[in-house]
CSV table of C-alpha atoms in Angstrom, one decimal:
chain,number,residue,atom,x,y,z
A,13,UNK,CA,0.0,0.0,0.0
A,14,UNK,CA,2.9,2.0,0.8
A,15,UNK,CA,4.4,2.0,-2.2
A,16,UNK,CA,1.2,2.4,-4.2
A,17,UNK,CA,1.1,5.6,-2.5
A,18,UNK,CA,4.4,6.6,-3.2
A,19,UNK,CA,3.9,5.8,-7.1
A,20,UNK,CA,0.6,8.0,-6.8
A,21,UNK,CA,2.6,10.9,-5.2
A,22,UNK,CA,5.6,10.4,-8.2
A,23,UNK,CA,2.8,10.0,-10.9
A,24,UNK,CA,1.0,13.2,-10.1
A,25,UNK,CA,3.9,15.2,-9.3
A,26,UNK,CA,5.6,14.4,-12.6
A,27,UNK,CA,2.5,15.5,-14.6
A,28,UNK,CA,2.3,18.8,-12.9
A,29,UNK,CA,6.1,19.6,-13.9
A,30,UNK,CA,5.6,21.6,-17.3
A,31,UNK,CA,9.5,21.9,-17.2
A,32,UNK,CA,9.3,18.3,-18.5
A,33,UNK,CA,8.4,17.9,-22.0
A,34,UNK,CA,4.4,16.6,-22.6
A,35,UNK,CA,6.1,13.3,-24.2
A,36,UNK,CA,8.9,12.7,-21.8
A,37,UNK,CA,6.0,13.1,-18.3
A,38,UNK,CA,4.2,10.3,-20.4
A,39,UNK,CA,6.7,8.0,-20.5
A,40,UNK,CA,7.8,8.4,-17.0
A,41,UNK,CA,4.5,8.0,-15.5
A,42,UNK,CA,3.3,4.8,-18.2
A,43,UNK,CA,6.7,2.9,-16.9
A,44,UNK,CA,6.8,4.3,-13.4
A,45,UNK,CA,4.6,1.5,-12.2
A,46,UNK,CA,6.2,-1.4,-14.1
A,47,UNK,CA,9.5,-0.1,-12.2
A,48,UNK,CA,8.2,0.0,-8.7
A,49,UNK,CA,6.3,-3.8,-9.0
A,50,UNK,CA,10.0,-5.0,-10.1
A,51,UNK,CA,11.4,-3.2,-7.0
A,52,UNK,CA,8.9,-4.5,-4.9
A,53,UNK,CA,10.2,-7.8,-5.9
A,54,UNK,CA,14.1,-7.7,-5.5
A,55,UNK,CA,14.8,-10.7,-6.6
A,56,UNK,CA,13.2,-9.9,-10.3
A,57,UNK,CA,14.6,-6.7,-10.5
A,58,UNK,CA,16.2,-5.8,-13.8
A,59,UNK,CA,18.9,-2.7,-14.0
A,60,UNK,CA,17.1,-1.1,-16.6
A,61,UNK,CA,14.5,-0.9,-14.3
A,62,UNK,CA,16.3,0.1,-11.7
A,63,UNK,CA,18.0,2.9,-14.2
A,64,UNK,CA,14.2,4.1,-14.7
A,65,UNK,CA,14.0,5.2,-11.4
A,66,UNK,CA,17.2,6.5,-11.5
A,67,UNK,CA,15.9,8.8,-14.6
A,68,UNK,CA,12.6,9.8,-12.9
A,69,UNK,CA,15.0,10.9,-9.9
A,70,UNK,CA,17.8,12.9,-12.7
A,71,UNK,CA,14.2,14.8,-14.1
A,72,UNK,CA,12.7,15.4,-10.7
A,73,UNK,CA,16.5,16.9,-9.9
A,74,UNK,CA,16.6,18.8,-12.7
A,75,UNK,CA,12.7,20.0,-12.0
A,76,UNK,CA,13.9,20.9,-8.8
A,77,UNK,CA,16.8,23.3,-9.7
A,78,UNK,CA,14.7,24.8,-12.3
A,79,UNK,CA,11.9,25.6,-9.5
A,80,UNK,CA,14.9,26.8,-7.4
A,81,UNK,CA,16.4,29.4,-9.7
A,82,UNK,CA,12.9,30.2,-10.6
A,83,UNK,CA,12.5,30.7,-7.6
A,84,UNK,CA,15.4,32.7,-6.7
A,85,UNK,CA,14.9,34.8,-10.1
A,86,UNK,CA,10.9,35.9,-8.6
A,87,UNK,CA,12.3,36.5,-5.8
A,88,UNK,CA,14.6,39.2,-7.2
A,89,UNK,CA,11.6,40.5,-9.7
A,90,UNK,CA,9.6,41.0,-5.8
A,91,UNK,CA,12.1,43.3,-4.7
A,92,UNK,CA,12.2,44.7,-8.5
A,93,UNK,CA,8.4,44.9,-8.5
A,94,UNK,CA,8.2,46.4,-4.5
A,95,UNK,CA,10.3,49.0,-6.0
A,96,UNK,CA,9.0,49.9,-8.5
A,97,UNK,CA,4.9,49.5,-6.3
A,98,UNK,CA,6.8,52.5,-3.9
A,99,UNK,CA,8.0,54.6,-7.1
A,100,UNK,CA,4.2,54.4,-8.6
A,101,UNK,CA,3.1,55.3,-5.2
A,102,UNK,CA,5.1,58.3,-4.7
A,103,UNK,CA,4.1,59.5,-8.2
A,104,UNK,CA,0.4,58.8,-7.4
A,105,UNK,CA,0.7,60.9,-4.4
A,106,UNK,CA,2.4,63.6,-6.2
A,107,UNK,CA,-0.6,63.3,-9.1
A,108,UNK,CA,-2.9,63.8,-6.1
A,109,UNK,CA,-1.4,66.6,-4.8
A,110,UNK,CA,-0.9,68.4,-8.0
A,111,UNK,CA,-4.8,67.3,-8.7
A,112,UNK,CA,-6.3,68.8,-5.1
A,113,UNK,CA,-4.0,72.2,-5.9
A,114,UNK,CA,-5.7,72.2,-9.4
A,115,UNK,CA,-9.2,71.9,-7.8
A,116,UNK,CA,-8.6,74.5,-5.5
A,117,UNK,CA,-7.6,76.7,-8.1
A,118,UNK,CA,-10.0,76.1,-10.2
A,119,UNK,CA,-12.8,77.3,-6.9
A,120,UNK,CA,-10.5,80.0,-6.8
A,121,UNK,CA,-10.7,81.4,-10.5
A,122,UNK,CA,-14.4,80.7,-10.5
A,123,UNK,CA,-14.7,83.4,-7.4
A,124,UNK,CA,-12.8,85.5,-9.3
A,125,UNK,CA,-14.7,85.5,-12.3
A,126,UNK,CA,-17.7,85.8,-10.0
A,127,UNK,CA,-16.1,88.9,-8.6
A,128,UNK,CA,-15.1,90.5,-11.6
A,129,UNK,CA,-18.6,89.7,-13.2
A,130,UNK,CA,-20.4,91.7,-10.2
A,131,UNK,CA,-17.8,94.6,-10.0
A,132,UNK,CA,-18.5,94.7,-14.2
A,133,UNK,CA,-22.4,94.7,-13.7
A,134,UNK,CA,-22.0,97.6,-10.7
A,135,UNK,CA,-19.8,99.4,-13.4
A,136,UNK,CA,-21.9,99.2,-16.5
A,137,UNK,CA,-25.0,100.2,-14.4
A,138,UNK,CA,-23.5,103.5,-13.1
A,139,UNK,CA,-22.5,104.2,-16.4
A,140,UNK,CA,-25.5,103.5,-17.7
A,141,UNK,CA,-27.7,104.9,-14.5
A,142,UNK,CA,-25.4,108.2,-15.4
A,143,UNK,CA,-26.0,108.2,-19.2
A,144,UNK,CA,-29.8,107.8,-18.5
A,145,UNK,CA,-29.1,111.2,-15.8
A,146,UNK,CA,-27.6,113.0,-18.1
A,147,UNK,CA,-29.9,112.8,-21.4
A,148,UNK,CA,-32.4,114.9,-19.9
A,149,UNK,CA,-29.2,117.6,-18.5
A,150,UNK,CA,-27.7,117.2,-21.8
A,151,UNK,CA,-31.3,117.9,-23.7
A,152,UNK,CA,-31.7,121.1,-21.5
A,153,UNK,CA,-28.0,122.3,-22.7
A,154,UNK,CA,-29.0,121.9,-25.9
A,155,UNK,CA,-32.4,123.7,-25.9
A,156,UNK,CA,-29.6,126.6,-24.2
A,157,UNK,CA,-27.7,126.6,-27.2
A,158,UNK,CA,-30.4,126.0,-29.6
A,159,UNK,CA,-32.6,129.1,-28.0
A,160,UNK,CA,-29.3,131.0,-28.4
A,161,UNK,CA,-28.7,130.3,-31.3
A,162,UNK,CA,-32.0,131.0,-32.2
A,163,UNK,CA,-32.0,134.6,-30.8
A,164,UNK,CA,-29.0,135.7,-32.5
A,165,UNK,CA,-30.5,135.0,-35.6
A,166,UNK,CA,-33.4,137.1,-34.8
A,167,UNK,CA,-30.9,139.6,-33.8
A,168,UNK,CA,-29.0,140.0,-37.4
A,169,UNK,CA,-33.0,139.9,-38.8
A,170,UNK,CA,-33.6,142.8,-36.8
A,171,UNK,CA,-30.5,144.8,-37.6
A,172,UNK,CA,-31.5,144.2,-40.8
A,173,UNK,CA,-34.6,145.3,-40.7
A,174,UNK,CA,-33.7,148.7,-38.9
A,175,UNK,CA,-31.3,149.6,-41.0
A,176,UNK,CA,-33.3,149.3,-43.9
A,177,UNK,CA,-32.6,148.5,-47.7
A,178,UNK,CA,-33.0,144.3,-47.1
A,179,UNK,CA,-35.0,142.1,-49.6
A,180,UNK,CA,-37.9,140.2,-48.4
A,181,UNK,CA,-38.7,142.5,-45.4
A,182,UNK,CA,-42.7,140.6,-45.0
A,183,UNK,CA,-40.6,137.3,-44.6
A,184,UNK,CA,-38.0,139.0,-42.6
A,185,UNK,CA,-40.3,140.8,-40.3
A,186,UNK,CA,-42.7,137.8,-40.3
A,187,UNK,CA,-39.9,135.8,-38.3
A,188,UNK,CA,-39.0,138.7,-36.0
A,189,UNK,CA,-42.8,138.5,-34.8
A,190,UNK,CA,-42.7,134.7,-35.0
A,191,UNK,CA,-39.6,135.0,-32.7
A,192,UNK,CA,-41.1,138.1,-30.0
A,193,UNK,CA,-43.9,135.9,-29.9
A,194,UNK,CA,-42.3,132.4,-29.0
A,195,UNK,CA,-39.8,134.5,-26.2
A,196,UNK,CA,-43.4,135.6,-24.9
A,197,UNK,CA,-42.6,139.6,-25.7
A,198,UNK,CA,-44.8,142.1,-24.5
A,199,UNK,CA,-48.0,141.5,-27.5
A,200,UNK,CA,-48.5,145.0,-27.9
A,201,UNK,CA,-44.3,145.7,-28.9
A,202,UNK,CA,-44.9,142.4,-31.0
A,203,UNK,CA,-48.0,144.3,-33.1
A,204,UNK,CA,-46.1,147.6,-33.0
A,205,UNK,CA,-42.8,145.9,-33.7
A,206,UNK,CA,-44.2,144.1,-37.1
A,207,UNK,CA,-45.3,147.6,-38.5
A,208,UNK,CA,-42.1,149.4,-37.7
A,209,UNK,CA,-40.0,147.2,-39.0
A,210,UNK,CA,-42.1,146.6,-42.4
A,211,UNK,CA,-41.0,150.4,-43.2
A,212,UNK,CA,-37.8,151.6,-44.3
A,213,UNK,CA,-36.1,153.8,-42.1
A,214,UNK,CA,-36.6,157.0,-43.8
A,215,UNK,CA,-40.3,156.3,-43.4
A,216,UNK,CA,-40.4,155.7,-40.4
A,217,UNK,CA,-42.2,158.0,-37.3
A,218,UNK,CA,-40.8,159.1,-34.2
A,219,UNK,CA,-42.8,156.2,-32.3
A,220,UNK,CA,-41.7,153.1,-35.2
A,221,UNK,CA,-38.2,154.2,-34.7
A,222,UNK,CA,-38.1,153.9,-31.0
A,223,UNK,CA,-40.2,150.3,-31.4
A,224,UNK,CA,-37.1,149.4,-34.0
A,225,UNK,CA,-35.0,150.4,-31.3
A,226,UNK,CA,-36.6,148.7,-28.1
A,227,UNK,CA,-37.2,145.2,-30.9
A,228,UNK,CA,-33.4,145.2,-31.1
A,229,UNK,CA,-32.8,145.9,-27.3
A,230,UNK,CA,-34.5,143.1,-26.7
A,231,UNK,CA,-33.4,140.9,-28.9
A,232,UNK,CA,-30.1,141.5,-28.3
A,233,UNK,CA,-31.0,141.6,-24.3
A,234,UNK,CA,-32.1,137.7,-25.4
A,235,UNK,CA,-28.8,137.1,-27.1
A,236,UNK,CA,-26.5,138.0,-24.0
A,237,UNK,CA,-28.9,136.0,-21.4
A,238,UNK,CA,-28.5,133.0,-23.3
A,239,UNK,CA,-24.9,133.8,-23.8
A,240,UNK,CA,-24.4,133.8,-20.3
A,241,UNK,CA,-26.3,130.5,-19.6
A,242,UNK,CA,-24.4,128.5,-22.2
A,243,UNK,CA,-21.3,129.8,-20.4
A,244,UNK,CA,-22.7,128.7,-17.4
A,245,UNK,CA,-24.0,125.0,-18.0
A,246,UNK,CA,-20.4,124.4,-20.5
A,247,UNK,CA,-18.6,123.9,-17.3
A,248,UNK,CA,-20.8,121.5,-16.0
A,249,UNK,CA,-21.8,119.6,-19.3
A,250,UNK,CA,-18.0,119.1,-19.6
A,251,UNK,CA,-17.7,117.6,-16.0
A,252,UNK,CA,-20.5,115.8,-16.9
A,253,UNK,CA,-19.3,114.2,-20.3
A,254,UNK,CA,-16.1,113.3,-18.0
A,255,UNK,CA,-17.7,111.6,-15.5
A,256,UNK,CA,-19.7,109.6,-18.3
A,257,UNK,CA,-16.3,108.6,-20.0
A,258,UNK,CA,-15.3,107.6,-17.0
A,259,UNK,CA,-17.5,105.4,-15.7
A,260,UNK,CA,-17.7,103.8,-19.3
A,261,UNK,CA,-13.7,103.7,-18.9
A,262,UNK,CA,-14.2,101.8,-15.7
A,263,UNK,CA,-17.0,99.6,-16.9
A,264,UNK,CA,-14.9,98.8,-19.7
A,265,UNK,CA,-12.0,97.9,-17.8
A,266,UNK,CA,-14.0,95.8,-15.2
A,267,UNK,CA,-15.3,94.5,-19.2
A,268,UNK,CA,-11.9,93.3,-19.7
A,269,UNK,CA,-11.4,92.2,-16.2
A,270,UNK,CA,-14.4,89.9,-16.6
A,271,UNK,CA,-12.8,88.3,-19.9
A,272,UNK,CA,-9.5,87.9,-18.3
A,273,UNK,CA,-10.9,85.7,-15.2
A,274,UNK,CA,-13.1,83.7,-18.1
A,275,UNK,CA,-9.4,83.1,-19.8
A,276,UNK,CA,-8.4,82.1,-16.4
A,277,UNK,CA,-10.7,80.0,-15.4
A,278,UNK,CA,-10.3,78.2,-18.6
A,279,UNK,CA,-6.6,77.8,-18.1
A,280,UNK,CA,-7.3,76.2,-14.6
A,281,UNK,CA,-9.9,73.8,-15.9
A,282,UNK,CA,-7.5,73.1,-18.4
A,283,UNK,CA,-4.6,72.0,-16.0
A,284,UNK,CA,-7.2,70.3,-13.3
A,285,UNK,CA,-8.7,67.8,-16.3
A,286,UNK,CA,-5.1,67.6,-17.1
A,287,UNK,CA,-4.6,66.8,-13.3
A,288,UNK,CA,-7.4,64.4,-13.6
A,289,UNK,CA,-5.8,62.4,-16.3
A,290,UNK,CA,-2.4,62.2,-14.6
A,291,UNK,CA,-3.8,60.9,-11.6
A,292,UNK,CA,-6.3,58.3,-13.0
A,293,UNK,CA,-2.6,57.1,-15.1
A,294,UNK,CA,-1.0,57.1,-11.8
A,295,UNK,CA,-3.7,55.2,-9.8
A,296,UNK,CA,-3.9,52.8,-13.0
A,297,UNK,CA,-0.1,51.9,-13.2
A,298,UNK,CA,0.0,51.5,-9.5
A,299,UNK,CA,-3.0,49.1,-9.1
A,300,UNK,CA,-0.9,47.7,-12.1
A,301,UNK,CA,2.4,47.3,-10.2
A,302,UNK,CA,0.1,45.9,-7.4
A,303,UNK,CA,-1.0,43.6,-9.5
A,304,UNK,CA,2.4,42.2,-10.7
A,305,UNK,CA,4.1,42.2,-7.2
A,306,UNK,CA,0.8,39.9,-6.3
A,307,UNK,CA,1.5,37.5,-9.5
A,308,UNK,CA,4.9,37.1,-9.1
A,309,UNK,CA,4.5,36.9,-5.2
A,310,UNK,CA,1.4,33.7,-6.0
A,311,UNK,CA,3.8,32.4,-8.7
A,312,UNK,CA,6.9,32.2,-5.9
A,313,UNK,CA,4.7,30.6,-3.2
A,314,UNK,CA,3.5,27.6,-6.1
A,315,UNK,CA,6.6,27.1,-6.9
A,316,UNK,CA,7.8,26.9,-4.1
A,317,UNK,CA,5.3,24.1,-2.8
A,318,UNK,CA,5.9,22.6,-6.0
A,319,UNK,CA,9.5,22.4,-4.9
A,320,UNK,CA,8.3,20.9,-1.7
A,321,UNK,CA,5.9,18.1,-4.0
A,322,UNK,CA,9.2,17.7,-5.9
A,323,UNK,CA,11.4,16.7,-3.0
A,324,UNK,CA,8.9,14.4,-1.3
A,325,UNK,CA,8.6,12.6,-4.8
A,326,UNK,CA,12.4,12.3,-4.8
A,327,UNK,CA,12.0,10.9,-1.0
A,328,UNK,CA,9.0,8.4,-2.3
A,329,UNK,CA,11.1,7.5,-5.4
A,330,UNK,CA,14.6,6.6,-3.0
A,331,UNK,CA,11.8,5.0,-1.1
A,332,UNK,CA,10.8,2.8,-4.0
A,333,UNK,CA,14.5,1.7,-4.7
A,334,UNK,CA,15.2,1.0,-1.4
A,335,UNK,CA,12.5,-2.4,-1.6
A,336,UNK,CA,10.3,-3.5,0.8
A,337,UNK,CA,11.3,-3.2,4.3
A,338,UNK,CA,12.2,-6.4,6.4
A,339,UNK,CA,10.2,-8.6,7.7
A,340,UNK,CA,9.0,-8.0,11.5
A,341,UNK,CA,10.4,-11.1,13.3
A,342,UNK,CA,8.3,-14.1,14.4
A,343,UNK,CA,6.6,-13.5,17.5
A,344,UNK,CA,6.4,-17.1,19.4
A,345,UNK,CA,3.2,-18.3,21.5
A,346,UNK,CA,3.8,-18.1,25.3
A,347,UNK,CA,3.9,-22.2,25.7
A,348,UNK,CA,6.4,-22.6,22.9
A,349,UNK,CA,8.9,-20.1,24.8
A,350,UNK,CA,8.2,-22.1,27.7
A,351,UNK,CA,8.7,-25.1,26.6
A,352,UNK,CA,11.6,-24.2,24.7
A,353,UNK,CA,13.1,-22.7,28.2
A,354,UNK,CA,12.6,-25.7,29.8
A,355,UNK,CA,13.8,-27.9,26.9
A,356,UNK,CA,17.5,-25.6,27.5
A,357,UNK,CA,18.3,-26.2,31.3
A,358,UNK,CA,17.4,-30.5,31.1
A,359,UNK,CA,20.5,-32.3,32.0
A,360,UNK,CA,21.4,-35.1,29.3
A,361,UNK,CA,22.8,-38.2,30.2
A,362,UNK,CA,26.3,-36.8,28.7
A,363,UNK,CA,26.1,-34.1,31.5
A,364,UNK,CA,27.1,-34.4,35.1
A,365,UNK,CA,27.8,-32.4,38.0
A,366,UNK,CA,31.1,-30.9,36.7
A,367,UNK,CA,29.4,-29.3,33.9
A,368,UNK,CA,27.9,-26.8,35.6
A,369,UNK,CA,30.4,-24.1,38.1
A,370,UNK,CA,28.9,-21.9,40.4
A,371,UNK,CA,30.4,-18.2,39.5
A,372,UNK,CA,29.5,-15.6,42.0
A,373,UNK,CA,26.6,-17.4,43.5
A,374,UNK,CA,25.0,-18.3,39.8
A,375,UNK,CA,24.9,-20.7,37.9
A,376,UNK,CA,26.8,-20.6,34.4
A,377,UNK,CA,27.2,-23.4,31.6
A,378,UNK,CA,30.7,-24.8,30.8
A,379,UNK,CA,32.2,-23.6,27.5
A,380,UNK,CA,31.7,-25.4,24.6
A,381,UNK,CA,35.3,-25.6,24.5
A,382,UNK,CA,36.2,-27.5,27.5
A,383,UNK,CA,33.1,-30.2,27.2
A,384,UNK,CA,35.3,-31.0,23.8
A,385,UNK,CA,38.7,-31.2,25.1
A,386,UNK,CA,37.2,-33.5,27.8
């Protein structure tokens, strides 16, 4: 039974050595039986049998050195690969690192573009809360200038006029009353001043010539009012239009501000999904690394027991040469040892009382010896 086991143990472990050719494993395990039956017999056992097991033993040897360097060789490529785990490590870390100061600048440009967007809105709505202020100022400097200019063109009308010796003087003097009128001039000066001015100078009386006279105080009393206003708003409409360009200046400039954090912001997102991908890569080649320490760590520890199958199918294959072990001896039945004891110590009729000495108080037989030179 022993030995059938040990042929088991040989059999299997041979089969499981790929080192050994496909063939060569089938040829050792179809004549490894053959070899062990003619060992368990030593009397019918042939040398070339006996050189079979001697050829299982050389391939399980040379198995054994191969799972040995092997071994030796993963072991080295685990130190290799432990490196090279801690380098990928390090550079994940690093990828993670760089990633988290990427995120945080990317929250950081995003408030900034926030920021710049609601300083740019405040901007652009005092500019525009200004522009919208200053239409109705700017439409009442211009009805200034307008009514100026307005009343020194009645003025050169009237000159005209009282002067004498102008063409089209119903035309002219029509606008002179349209003007007295819309100025809201006294209505009896604007009746008297439309017949004084219709006639020529010479023709004149005492009382058209001093309406000419008062038409062109007036007129000219007109001109240097609105003179005086235009002089006065100029001042202010310039500080005015200043203050407009310079709100759109700063609305413009918050404008650019605002385009500059989208730029940046764009940048950052840039570099954090560039982040990203480094430290997805990192994670990926150090799960990889992880992976091939763990292979080559599983493929050391199978070899290695395969090393250990190896030797005990060397052990069971010395064990096969050896033969069967001896035989136990006989064990006798109590009467026969008896029997036999007594059979030992009865005197024949050959023996007498000089055959036996007494040697420190025992009893001892005579040598063989001296019974024959007697």
């Amino acid at each position: 039974m022993a030995a059938a086991a040990d042929v088991a143990l040989i059999a299997q472990v041979v089969k499981d050595l790929e080192v050994i050719p496909a063939s060569a494993r089938k040829m050792l395990c179809e004549g490894l039986p053959h070899a062990a039956e003619a060992c368990a017999e030593v009397s019918n056992i042939h040398g070339m049998q006996y050189t079979f097991l001697n050829l299982i033993a050389s391939a399980l040897q040379d198995a054994k050195a191969s799972a040995e360097k092997d071994v030796v060789a993963r072991a080295a490529q685990g130190q290799v690969d432990s490196e090279e785990l801690g380098r990928r490590a390090v550079t994940s870390e690093v990828a993670a690192e760089a990633f988290k100061a990427a995120d945080a600048e990317v929250e950081a440009k995003a408030a900034a573009q926030a920021a710049a967007q609601v300083q740019a809105q405040v901007a652009e709505k005092k500019h525009s809360d200004a522009q919208r202020a200053g239409k109705s100022m700017a439409a009442a400097w211009q009805e200034t200038r307008d009514a100026l200019e307005s009343a020194t063109s009645a003025t050169e009308t009237v000159k005209v006029l009282v002067d004498g010796g102008c063409e089209h003087i119903q035309a002219k003097t029509a606008a002179v009353e349209e003007y007295l009128t819309g100025i809201k001039a006294d209505r009896v000066l604007v009746a008297a001043a439309t017949l004084a001015l219709a006639l020529q100078p010479e023709g004149r009386a005492p009382f058209d010539r001093m309406t000419a006279a008062h038409v062109a105080e007036v007129v000219e009393g007109k001109v240097a009012e609105l003179t005086a206003k235009v002089a006065e708003v100029a001042p202010q409409e310039a500080e005015f239009n200043a203050e407009i360009l310079g709100l759109w200046a700063i609305a413009d400039c918050h404008r650019d501000a605002v385009k500059e954090a989208d730029l940046a912001l764009l940048e950052a997102q840039a570099t954090q999904e560039a982040a990203r991908d480094t430290l997805a890569k990192a994670h990926k080649d150090e799960k990889a690394a992880q992976k091939e320490m763990s292979g080559n760590a599983i493929q050391q520890c199978l070899v290695e027991e395969q090393i250990k199958q190896v030797v005990a199918a060397l052990e069971a294959v010395e064990r096969i040469k050896a033969g069967p072990p001896p035989a136990p001896p006989a064990v006798e039945e109590p009467e026969a040892m008896a029997a036999s004891a007594d059979a030992a110590v009865v005197p024949t009729e050959e023996t007498d009382s000089g055959d036996v000495e007494l040697q420190d108080g025992k009893e001892v037989d005579e040598p063989m010896a001296a019974k024959q030179a007697r």
